[in-house]
Tab-separated table of N, CA and C in Angstrom:
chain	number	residue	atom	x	y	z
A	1044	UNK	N	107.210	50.834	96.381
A	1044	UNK	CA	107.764	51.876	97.198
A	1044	UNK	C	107.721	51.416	98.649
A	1045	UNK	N	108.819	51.683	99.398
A	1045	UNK	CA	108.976	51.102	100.603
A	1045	UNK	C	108.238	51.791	101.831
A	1046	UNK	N	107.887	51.385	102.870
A	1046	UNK	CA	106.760	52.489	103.614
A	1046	UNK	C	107.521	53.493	104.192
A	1047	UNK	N	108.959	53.447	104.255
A	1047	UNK	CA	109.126	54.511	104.518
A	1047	UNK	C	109.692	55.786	103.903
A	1048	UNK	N	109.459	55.613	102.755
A	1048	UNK	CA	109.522	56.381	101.616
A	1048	UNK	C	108.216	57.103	101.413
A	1049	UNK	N	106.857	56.717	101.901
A	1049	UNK	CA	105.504	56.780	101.680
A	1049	UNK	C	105.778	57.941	102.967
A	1050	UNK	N	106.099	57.451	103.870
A	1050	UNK	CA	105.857	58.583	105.409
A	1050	UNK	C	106.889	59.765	104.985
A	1051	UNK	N	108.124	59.178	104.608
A	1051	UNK	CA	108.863	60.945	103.956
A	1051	UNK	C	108.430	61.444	103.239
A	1052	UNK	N	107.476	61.284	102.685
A	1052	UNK	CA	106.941	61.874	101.585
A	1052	UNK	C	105.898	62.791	101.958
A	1053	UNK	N	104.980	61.800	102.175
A	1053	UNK	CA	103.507	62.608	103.299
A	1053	UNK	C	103.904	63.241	104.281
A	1054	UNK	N	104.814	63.354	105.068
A	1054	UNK	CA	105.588	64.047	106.255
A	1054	UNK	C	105.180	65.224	105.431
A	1055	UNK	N	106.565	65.555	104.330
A	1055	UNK	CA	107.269	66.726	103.781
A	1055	UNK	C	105.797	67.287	102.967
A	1056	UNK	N	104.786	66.676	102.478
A	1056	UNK	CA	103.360	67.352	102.033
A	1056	UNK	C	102.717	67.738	102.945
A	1057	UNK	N	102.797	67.267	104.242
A	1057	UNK	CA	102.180	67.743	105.487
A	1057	UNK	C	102.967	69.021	106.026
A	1058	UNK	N	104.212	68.823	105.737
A	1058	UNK	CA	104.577	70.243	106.308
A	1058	UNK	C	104.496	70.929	105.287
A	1059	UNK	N	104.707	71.067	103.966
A	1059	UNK	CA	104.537	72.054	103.127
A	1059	UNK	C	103.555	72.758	102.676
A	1060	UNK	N	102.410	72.179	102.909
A	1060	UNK	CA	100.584	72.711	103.029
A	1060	UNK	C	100.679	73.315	104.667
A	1061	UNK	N	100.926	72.697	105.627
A	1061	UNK	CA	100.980	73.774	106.838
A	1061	UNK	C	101.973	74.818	106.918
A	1062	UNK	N	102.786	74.906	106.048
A	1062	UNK	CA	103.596	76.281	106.343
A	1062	UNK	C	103.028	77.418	104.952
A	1063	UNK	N	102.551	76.849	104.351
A	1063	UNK	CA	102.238	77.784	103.396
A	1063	UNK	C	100.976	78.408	103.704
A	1064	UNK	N	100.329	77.447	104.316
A	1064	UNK	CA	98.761	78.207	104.881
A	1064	UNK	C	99.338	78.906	105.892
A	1065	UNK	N	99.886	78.700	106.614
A	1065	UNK	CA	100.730	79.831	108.160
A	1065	UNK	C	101.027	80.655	107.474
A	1066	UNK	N	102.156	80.751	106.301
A	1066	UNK	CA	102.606	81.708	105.361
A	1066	UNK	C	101.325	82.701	104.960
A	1067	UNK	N	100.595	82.163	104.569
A	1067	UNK	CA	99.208	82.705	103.607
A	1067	UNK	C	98.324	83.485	104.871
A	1068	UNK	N	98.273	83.042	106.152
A	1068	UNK	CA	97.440	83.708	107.094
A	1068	UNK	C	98.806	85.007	107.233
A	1069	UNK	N	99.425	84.722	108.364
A	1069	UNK	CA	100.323	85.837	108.298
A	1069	UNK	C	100.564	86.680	107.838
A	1070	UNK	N	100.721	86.799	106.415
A	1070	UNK	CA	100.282	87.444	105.655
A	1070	UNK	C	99.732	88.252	105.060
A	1071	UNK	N	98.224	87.746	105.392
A	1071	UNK	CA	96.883	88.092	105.379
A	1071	UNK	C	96.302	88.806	106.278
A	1072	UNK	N	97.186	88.652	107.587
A	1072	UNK	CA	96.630	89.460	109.119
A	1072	UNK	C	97.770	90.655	108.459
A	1073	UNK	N	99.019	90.478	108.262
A	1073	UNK	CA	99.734	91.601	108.389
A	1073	UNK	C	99.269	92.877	106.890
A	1074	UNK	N	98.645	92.403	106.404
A	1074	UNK	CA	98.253	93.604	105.342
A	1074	UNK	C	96.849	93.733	105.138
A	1075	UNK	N	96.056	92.836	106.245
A	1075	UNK	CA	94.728	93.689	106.885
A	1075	UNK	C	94.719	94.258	107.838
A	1076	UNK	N	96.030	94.619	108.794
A	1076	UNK	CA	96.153	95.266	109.712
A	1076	UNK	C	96.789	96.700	109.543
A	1077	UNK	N	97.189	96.668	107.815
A	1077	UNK	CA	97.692	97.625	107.184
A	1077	UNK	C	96.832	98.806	106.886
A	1078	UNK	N	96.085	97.805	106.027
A	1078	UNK	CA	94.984	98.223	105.541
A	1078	UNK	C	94.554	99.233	106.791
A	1079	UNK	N	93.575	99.032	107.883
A	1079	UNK	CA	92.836	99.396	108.745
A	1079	UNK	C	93.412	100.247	109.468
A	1080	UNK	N	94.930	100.202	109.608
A	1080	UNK	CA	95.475	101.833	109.874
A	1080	UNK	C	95.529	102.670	109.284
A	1081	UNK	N	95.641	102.399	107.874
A	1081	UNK	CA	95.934	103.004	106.944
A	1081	UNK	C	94.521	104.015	106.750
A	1082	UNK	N	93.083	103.412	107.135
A	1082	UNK	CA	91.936	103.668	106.891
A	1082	UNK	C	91.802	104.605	108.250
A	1083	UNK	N	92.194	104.430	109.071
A	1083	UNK	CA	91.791	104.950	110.458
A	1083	UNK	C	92.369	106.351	110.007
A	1084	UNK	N	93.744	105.932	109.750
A	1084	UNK	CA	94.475	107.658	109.738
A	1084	UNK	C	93.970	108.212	108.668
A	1085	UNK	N	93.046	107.831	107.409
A	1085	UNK	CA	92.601	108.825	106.118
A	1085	UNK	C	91.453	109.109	106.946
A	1086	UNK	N	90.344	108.618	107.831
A	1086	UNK	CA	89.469	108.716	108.254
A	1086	UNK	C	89.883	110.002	109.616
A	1087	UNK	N	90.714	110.054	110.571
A	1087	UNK	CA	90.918	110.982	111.256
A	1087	UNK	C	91.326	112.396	110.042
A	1088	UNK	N	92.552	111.906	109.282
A	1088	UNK	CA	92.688	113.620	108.821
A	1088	UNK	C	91.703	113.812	107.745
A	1089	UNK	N	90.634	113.130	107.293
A	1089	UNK	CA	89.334	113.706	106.555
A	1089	UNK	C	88.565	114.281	107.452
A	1090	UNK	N	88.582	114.337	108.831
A	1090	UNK	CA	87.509	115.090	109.879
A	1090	UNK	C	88.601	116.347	110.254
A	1091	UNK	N	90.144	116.036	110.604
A	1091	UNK	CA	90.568	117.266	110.884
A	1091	UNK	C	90.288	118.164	109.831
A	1092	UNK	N	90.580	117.681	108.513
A	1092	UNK	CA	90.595	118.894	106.822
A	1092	UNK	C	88.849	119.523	107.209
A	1093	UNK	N	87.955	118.246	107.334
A	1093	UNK	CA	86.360	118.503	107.799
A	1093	UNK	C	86.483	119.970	108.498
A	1094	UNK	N	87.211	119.607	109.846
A	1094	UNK	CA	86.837	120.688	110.829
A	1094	UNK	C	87.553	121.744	110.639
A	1095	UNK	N	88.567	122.259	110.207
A	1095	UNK	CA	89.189	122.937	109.680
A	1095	UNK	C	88.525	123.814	108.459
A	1096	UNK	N	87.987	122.952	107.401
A	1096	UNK	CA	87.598	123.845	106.632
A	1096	UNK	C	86.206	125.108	107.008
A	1097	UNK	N	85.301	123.496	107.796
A	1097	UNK	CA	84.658	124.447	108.349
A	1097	UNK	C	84.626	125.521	109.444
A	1098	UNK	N	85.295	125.539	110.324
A	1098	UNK	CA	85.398	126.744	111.093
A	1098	UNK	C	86.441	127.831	109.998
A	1099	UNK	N	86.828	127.536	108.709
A	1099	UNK	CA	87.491	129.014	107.830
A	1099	UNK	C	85.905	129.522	107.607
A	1100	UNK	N	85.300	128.256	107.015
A	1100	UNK	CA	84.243	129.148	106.335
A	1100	UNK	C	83.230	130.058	107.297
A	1101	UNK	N	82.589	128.981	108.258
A	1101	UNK	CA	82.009	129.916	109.147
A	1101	UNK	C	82.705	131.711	109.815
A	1102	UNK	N	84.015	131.183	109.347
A	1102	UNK	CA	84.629	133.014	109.880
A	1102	UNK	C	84.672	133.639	108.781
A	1103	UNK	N	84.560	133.369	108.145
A	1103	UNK	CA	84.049	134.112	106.357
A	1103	UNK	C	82.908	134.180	105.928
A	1104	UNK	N	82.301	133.337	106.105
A	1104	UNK	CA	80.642	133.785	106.315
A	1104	UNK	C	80.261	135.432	106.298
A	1105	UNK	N	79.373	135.847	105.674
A	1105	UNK	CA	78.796	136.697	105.584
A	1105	UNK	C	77.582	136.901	106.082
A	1106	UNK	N	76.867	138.483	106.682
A	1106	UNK	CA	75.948	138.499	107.560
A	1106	UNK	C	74.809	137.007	107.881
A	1107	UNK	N	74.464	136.609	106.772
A	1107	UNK	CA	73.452	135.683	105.899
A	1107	UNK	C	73.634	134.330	106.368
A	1108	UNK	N	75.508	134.359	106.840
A	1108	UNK	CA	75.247	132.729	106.980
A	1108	UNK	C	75.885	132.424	105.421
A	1109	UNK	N	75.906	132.870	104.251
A	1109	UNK	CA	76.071	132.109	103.227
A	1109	UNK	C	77.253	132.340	102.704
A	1110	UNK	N	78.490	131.280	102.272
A	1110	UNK	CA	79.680	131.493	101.648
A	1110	UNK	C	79.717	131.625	100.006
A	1111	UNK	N	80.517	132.269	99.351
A	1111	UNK	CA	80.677	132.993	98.054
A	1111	UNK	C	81.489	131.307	97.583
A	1112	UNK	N	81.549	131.140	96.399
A	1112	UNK	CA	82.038	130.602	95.719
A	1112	UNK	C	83.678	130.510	95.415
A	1113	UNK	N	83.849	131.807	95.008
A	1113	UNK	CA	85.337	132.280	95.548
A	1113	UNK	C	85.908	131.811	96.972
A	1114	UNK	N	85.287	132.227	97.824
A	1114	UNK	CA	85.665	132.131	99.594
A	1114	UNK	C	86.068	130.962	99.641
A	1115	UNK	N	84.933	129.711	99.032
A	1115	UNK	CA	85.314	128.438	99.218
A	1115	UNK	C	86.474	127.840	98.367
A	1116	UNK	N	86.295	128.029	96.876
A	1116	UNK	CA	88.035	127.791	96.271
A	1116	UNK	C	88.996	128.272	96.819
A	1117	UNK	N	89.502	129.286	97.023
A	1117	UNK	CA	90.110	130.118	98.121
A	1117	UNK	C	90.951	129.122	99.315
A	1118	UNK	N	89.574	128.353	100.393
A	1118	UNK	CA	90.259	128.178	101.662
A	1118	UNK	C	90.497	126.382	100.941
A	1119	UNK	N	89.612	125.979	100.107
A	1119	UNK	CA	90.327	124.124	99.628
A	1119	UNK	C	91.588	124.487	99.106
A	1120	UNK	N	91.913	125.658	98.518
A	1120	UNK	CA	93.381	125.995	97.371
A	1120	UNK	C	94.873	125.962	98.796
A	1121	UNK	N	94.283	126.558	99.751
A	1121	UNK	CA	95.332	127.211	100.871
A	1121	UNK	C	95.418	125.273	101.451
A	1122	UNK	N	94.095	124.820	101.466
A	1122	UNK	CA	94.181	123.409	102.348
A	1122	UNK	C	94.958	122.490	101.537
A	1123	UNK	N	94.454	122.188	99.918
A	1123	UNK	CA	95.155	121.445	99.308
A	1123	UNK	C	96.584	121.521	98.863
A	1124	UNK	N	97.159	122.534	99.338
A	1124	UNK	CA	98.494	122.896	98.847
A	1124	UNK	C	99.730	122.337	100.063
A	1125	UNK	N	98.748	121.732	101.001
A	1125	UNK	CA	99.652	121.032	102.140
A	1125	UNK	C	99.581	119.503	101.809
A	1126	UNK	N	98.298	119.550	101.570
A	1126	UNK	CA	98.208	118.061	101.199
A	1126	UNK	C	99.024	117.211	99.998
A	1127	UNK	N	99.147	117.846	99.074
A	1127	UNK	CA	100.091	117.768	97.922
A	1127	UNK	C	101.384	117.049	98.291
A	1128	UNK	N	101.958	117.699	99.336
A	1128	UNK	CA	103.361	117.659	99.758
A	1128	UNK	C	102.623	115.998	100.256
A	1129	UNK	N	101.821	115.380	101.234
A	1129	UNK	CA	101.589	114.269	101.433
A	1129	UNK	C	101.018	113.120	100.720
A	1130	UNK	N	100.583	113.646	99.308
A	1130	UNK	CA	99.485	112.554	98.419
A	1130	UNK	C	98.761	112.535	98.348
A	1131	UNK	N	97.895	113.457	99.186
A	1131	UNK	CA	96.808	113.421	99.480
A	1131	UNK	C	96.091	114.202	98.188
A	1132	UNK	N	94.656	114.202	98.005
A	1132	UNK	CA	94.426	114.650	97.181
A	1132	UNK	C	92.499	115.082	97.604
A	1133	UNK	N	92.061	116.371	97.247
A	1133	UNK	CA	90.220	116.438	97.772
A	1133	UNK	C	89.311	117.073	96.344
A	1134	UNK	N	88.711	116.558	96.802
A	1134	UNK	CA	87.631	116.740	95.501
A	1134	UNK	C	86.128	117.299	96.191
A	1135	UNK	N	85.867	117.903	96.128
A	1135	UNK	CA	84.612	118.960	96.437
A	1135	UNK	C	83.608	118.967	95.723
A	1136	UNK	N	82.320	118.135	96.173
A	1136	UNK	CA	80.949	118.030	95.074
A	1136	UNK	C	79.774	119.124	95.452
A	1137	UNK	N	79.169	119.755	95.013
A	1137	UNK	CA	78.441	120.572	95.261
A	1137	UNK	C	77.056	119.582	95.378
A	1138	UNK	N	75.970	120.073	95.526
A	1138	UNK	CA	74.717	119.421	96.117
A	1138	UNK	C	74.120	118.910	94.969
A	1139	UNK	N	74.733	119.063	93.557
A	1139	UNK	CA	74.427	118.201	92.981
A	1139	UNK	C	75.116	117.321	91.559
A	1140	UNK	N	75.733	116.813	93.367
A	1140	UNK	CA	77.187	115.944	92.894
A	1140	UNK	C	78.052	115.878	91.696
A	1141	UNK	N	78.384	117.392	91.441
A	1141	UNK	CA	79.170	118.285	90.407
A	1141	UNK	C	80.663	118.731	90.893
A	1142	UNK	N	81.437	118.586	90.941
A	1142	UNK	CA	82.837	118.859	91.535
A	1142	UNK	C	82.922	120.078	90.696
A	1143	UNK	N	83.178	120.852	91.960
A	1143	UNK	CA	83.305	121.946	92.145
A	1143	UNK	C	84.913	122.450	92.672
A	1144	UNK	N	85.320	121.472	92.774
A	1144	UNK	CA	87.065	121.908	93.282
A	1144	UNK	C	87.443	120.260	93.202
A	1145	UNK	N	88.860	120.069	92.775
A	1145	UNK	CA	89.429	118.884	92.435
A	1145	UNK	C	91.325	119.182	92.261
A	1146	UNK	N	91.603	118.710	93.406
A	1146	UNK	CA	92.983	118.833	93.480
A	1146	UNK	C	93.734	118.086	93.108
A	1147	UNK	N	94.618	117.839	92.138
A	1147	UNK	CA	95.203	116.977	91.099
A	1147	UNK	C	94.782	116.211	90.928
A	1148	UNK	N	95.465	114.976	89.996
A	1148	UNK	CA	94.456	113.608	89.370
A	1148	UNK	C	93.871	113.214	90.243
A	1149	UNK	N	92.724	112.886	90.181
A	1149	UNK	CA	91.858	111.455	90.616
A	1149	UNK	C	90.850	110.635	89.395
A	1150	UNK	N	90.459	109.907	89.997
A	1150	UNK	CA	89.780	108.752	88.932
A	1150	UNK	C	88.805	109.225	89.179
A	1151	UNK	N	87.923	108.754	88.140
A	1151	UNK	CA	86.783	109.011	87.845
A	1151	UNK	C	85.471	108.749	89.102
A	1152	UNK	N	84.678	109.366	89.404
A	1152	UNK	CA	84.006	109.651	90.757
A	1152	UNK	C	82.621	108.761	90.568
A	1153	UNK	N	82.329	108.076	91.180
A	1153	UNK	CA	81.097	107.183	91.482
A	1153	UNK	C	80.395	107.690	93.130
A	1154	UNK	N	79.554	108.248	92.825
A	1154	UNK	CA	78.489	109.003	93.589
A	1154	UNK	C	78.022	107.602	94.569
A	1155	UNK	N	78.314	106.570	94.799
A	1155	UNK	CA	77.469	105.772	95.720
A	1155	UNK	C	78.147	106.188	96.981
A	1156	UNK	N	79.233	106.331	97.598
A	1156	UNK	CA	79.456	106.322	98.568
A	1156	UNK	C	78.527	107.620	99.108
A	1157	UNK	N	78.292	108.927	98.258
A	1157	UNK	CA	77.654	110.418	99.122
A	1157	UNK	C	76.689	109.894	99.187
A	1158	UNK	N	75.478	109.131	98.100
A	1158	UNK	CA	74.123	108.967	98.482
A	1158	UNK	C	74.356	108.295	100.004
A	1159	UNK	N	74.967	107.537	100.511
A	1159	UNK	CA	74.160	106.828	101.582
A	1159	UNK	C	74.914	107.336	102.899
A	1160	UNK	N	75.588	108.287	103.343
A	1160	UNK	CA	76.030	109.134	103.946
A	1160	UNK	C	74.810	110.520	104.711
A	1161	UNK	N	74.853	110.447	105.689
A	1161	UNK	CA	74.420	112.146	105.885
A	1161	UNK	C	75.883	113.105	106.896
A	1162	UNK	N	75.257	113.808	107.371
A	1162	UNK	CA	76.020	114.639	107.798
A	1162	UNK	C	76.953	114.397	108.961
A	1163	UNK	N	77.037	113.270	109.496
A	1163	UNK	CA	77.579	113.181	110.470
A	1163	UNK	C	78.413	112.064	110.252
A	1164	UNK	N	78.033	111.346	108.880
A	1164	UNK	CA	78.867	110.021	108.643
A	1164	UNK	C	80.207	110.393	107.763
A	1165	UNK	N	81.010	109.858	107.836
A	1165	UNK	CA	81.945	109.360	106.708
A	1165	UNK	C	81.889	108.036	105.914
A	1166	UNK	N	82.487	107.934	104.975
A	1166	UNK	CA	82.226	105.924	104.480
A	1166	UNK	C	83.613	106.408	103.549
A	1167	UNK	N	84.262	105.302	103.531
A	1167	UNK	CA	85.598	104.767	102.801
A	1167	UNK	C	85.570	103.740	101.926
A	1168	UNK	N	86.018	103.757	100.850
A	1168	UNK	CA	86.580	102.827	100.142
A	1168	UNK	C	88.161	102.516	98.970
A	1169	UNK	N	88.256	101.208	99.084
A	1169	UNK	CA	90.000	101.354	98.050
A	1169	UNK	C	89.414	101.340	96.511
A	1170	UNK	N	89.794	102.142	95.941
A	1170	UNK	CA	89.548	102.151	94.444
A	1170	UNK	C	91.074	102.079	93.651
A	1171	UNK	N	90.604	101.287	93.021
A	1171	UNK	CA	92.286	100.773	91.846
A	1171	UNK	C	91.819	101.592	90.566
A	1172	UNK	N	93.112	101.871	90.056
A	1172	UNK	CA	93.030	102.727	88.803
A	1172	UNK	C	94.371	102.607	88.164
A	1173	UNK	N	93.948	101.727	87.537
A	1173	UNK	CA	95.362	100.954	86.483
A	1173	UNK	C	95.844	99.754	87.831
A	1174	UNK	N	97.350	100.424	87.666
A	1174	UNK	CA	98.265	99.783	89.002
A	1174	UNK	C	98.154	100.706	89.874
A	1175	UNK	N	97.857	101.581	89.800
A	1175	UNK	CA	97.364	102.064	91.603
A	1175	UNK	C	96.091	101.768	92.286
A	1176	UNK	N	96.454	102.041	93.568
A	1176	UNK	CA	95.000	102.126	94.791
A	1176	UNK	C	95.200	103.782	95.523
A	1177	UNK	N	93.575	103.457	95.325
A	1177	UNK	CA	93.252	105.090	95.999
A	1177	UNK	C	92.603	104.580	97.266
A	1178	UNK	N	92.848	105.124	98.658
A	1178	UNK	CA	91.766	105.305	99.384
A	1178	UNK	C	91.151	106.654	99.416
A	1179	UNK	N	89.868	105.884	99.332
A	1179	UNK	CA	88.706	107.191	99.222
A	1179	UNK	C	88.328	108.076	99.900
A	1180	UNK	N	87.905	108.672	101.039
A	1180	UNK	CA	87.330	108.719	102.610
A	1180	UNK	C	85.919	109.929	101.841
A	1181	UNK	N	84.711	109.977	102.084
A	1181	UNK	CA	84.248	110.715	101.795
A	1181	UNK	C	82.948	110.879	103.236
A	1182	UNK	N	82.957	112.346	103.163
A	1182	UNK	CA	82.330	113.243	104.150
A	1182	UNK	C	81.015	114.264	103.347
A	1183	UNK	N	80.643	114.573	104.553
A	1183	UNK	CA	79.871	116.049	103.844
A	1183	UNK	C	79.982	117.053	104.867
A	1184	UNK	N	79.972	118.393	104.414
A	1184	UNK	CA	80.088	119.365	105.081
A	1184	UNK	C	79.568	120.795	104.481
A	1185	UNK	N	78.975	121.493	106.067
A	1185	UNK	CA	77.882	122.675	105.715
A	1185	UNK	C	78.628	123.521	104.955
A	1186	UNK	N	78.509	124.880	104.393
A	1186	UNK	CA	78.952	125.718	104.895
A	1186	UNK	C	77.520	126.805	104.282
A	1187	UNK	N	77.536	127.309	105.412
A	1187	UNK	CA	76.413	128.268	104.975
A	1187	UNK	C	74.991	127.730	105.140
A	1188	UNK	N	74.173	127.641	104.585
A	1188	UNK	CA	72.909	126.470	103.673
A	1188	UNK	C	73.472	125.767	102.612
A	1189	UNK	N	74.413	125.243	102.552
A	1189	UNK	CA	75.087	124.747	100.905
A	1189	UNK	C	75.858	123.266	102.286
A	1190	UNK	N	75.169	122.332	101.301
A	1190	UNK	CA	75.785	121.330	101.662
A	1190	UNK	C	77.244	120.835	100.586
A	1191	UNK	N	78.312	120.431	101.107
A	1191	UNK	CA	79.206	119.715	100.459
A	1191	UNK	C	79.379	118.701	100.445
């Protein structure tokens, strides 16, 4: 083989490993940059639904401070019926991590993200279920003495 058959060759392997790794980063920035908006905005409207739900309940509250069971299906039924129209979907665990309200399908619920959470945190994660991805966003919130 003549040498310059050897340099067209290695040339065209040299550029085809550097454009595919450029390809492969690019890529890689543009749908982790997806990702992380995508997370920011489930993470803002899980604190607006947050703050929202709680100032219904606190105005429903009773002398005591404590919300009825009803009261609370009630104001997730009025909340989740907007969310619907967006995909969104909330699931409500009672204090001992029993769902207590669950607005259309979701997959099956793995309690690690609430244990390591308190009241002021949120924590996120993507969960696949079949060919879909869920993002998760999970919170807790008062109402009454009853943690959610």
């Amino acid at each position: 083989m003549k040498i310059t058959w050897k340099i067209f060759f290695s040339t065209i392997l040299t550029l085809t490993i550097t454009f595919c790794t450029g390809g492969y980063l690019l890529i890689s920035s543009f749908f982790r940059g997806s990702y992380n908006r995508s997370l920011d905005s489930a993470q803002n409207q899980n604190r607006i639904y947050q703050l929202m739900l709680a100032s219904y309940l606190d105005k429903e509250a009773d002398s005591t401070g404590t919300v009825d069971r009803e009261t609370m299906e009630d104001a997730l039924e009025s909340i989740s019926g907007g969310l619907r129209t967006r995909g969104m979907r909330i699931r409500v665990l009672d204090e001992q991590k029993k769902a207590c309200f669950i607005s259309g399908y979701m997959p099956s619920y793995d309690t690690t993200l609430t244990d390591i959470i308190s009241a002021a945190q949120n924590a996120s994660r993507l969960i696949r279920d079949g060919d879909d991805y869920y993002l998760e966003v999970v919170s807790q919130i008062m109402a009454g003495d009853t943690t959610y």
